[in-house]
mmCIF file of C-alpha atoms in Angstrom:
data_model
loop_
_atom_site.group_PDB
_atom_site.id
_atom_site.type_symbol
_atom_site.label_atom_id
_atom_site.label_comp_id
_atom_site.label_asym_id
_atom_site.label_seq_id
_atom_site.Cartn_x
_atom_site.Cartn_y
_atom_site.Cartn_z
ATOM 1 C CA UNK D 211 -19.151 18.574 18.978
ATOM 2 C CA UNK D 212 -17.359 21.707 18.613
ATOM 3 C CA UNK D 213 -15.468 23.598 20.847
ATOM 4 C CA UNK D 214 -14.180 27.081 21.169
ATOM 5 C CA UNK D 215 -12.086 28.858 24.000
ATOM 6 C CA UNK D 216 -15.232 29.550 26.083
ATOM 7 C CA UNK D 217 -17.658 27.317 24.808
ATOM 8 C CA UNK D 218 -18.584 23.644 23.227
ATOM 9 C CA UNK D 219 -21.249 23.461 20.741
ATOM 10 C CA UNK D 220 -23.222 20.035 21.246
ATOM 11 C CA UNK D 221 -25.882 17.622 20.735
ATOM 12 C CA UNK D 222 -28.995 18.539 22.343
ATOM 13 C CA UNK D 223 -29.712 16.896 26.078
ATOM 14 C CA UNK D 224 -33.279 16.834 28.041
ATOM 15 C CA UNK D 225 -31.502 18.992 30.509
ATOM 16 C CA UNK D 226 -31.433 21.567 28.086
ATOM 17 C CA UNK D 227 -35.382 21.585 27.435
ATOM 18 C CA UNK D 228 -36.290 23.760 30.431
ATOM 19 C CA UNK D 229 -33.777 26.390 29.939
ATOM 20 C CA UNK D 230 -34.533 26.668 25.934
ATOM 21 C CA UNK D 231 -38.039 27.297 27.100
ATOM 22 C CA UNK D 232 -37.445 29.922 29.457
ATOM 23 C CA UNK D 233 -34.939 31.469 26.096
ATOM 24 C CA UNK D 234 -38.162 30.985 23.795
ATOM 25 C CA UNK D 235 -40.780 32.346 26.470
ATOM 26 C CA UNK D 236 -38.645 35.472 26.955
ATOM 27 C CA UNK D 237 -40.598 38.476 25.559
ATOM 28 C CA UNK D 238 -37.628 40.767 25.135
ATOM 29 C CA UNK D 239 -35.602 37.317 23.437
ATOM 30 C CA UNK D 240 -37.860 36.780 21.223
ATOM 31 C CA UNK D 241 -38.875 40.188 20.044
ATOM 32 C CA UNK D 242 -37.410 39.580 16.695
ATOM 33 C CA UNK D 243 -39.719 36.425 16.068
ATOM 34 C CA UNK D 244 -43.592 36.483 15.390
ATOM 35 C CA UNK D 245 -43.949 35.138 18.643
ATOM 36 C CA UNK D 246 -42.549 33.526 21.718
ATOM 37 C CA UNK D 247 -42.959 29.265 21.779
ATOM 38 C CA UNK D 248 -44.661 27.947 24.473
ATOM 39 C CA UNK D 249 -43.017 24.595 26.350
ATOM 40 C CA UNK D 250 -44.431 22.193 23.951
ATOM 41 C CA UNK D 251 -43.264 24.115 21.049
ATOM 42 C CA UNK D 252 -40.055 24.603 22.616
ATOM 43 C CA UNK D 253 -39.579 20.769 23.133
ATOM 44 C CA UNK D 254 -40.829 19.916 19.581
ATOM 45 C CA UNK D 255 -38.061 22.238 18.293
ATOM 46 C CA UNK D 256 -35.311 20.790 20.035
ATOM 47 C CA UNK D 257 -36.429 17.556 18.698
ATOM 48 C CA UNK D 258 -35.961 18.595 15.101
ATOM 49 C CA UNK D 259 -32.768 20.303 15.925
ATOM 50 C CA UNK D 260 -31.333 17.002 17.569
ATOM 51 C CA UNK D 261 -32.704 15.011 14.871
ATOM 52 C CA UNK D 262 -31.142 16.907 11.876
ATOM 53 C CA UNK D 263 -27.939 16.406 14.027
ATOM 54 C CA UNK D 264 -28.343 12.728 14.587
ATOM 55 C CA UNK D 265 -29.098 12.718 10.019
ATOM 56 C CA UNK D 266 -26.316 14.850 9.317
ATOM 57 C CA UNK D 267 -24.102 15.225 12.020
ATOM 58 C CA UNK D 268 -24.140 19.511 12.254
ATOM 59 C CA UNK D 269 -27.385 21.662 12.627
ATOM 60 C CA UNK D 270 -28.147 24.154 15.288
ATOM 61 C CA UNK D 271 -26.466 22.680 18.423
ATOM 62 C CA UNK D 272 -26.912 23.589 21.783
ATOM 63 C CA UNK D 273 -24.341 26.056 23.456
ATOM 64 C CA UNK D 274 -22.895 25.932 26.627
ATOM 65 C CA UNK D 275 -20.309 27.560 28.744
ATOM 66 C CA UNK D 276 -17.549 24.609 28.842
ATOM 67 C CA UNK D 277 -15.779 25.535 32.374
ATOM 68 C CA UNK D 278 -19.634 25.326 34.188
ATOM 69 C CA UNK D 279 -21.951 23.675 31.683
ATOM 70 C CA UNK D 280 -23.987 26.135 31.599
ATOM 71 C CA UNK D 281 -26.797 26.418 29.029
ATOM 72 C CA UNK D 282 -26.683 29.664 26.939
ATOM 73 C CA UNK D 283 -28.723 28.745 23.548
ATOM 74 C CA UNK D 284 -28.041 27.512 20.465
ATOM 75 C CA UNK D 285 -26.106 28.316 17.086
ATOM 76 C CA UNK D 286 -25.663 26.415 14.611
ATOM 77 C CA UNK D 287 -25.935 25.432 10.730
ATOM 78 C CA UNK D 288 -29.094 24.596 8.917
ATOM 79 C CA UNK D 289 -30.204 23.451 5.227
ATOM 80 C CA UNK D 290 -32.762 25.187 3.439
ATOM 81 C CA UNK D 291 -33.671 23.504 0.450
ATOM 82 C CA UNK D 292 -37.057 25.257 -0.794
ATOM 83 C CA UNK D 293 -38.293 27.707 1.340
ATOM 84 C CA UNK D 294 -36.468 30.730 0.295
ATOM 85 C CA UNK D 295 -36.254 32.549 -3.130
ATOM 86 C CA UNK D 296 -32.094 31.792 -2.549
ATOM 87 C CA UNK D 297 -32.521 28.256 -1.838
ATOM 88 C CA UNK D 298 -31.167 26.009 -1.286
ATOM 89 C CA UNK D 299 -28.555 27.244 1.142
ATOM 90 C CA UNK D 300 -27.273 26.487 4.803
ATOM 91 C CA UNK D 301 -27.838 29.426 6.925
ATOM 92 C CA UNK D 302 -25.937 30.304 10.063
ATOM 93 C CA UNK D 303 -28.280 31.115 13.230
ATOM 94 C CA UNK D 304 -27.560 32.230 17.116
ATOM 95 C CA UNK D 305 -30.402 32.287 19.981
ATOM 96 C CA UNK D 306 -29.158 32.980 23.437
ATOM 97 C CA UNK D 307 -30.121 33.803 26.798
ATOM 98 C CA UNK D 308 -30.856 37.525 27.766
ATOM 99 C CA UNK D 309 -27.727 36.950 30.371
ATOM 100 C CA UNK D 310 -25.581 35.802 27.621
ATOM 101 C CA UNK D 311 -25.603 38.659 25.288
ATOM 102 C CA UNK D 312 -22.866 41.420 24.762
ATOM 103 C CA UNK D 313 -20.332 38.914 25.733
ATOM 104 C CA UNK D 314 -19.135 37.818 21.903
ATOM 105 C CA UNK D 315 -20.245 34.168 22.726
ATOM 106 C CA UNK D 316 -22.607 34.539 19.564
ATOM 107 C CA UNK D 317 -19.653 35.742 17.713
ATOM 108 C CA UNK D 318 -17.393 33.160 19.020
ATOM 109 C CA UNK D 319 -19.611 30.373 18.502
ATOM 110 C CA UNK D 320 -20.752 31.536 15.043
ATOM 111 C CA UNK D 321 -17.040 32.303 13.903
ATOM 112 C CA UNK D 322 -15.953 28.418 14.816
ATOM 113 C CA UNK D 323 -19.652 27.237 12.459
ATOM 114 C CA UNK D 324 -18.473 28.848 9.630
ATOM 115 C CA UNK D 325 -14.926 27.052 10.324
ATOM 116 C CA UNK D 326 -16.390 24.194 10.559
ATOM 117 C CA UNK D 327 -18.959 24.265 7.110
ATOM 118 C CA UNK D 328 -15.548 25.466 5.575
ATOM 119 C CA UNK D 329 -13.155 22.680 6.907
ATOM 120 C CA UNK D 330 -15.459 20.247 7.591
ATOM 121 C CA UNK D 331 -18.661 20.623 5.109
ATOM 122 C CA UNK D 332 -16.445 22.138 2.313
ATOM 123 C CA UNK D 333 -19.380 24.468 1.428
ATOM 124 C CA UNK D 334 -18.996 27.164 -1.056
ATOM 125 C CA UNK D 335 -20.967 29.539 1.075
ATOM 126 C CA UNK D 336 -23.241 30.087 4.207
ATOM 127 C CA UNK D 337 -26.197 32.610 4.856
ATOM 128 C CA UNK D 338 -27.821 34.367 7.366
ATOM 129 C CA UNK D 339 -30.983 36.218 7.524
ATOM 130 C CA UNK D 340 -32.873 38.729 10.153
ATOM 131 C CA UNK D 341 -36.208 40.857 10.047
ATOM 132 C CA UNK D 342 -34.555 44.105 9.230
ATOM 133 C CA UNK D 343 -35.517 45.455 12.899
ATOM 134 C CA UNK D 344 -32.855 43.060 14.010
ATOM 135 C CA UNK D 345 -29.739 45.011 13.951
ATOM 136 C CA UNK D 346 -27.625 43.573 17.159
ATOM 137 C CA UNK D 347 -27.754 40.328 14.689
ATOM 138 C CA UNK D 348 -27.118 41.777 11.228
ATOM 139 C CA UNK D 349 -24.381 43.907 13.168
ATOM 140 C CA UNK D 350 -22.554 40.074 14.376
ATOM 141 C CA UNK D 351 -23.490 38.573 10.393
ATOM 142 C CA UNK D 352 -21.292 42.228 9.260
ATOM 143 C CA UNK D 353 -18.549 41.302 12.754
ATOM 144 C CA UNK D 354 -18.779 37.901 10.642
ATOM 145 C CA UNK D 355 -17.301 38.592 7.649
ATOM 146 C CA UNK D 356 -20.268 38.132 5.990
ATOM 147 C CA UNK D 357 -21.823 40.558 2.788
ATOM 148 C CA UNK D 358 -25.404 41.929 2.193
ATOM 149 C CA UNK D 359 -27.040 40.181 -0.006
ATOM 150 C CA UNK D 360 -30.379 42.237 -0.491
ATOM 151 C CA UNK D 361 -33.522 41.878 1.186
ATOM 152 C CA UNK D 362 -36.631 39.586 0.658
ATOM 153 C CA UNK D 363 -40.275 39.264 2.325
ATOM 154 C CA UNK D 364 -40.240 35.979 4.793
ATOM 155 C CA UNK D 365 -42.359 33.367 3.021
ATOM 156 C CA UNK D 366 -43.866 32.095 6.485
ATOM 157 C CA UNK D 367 -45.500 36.125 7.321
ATOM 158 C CA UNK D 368 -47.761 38.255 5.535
ATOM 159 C CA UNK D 369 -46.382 40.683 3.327
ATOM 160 C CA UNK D 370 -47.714 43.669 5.814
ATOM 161 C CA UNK D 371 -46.380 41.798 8.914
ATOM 162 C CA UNK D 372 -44.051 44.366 10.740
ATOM 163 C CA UNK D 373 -41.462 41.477 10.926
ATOM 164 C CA UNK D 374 -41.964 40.444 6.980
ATOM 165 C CA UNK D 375 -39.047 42.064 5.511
ATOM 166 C CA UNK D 376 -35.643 40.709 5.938
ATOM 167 C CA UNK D 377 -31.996 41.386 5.185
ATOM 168 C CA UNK D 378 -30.068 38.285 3.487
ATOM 169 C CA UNK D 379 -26.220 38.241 4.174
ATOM 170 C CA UNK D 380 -23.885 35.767 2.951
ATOM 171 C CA UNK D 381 -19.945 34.772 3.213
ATOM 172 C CA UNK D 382 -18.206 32.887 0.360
ATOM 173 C CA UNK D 383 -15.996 30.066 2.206
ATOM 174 C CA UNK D 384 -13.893 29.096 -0.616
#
């Protein structure tokens, strides 16, 4: 568990399934993505987030607003061994609510991640990565610290999918 002035980044709960579904359902959310999840998908990603968390103890936690409980998404760490010409890497990811954003909780909760894979992990360095049509998130990975890298082609779309090509940032930790 980690918490921030605003927030506490957690394990996941089953109270959090029917919010993260309504987050992965949301059109306007999820326009960065190839598509929006439906429940079941939802739910079966929340189980590999919580189970990378019970493994390792970090991943991509839930989020919530500490003085209500509120769910707002999740952020978080996560390996990537293979799938990426630059692996393997952890990257650094955010997903929140539509009623969340331009309110620096990404920023916030990202910021006390990368203290964390610094003081805690001891890693060298963390990466982040967006469809270059994402610029609110490439804009938090520059608020971040963090350098561009390049860009690549996502391994999981076709090379002509309008979401294919991504920027890679990084920030060195040591």
């Amino acid at each position: 568990m980690i918490k921030t002035p605003r927030l506490t980044l957690r394990q996941w709960s089953s109270a959090d399934l029917a919010p993260f579904a309504d987050l992965n359902g949301d059109p306007e959310a999820m326009r960065f993505f190839p598509a929006t999840l439906t429940r079941e998908e939802s739910d079966t990603l929340v189980a590999r987030f919580r189970e990378g968390i019970t493994e390792r103890g970090w991943g991509f936690w839930a989020v919530e607003l500490t003085e209500s409980g509120e769910f707002v998404g999740c952020v978080g760490l996560h390996p990537q061994p293979d799938k990426f010409p630059f692996s393997p890497c952890i990257e650094i990811g955010w997903r929140l609510a539509k009623s969340f954003w331009h309110q620096g909780l990404a920023q916030e909760a990202a910021t006390a991640c990368l203290t964390y894979a610094a003081n805690e992990l001891h890693l060298d360095e963390v990466v982040s990565f967006t469809t270059i049509h994402n610029l609110p998130s490439e804009q938090l990975m520059q608020r971040l610290g963090m350098e561009k890298r390049g860009e690549f082609l996502h391994p999981a779309l076709p090379a002509e999918h309008p979401l294919a090509r991504h920027v890679l940032y990084s920030i060195s930790l040591t």
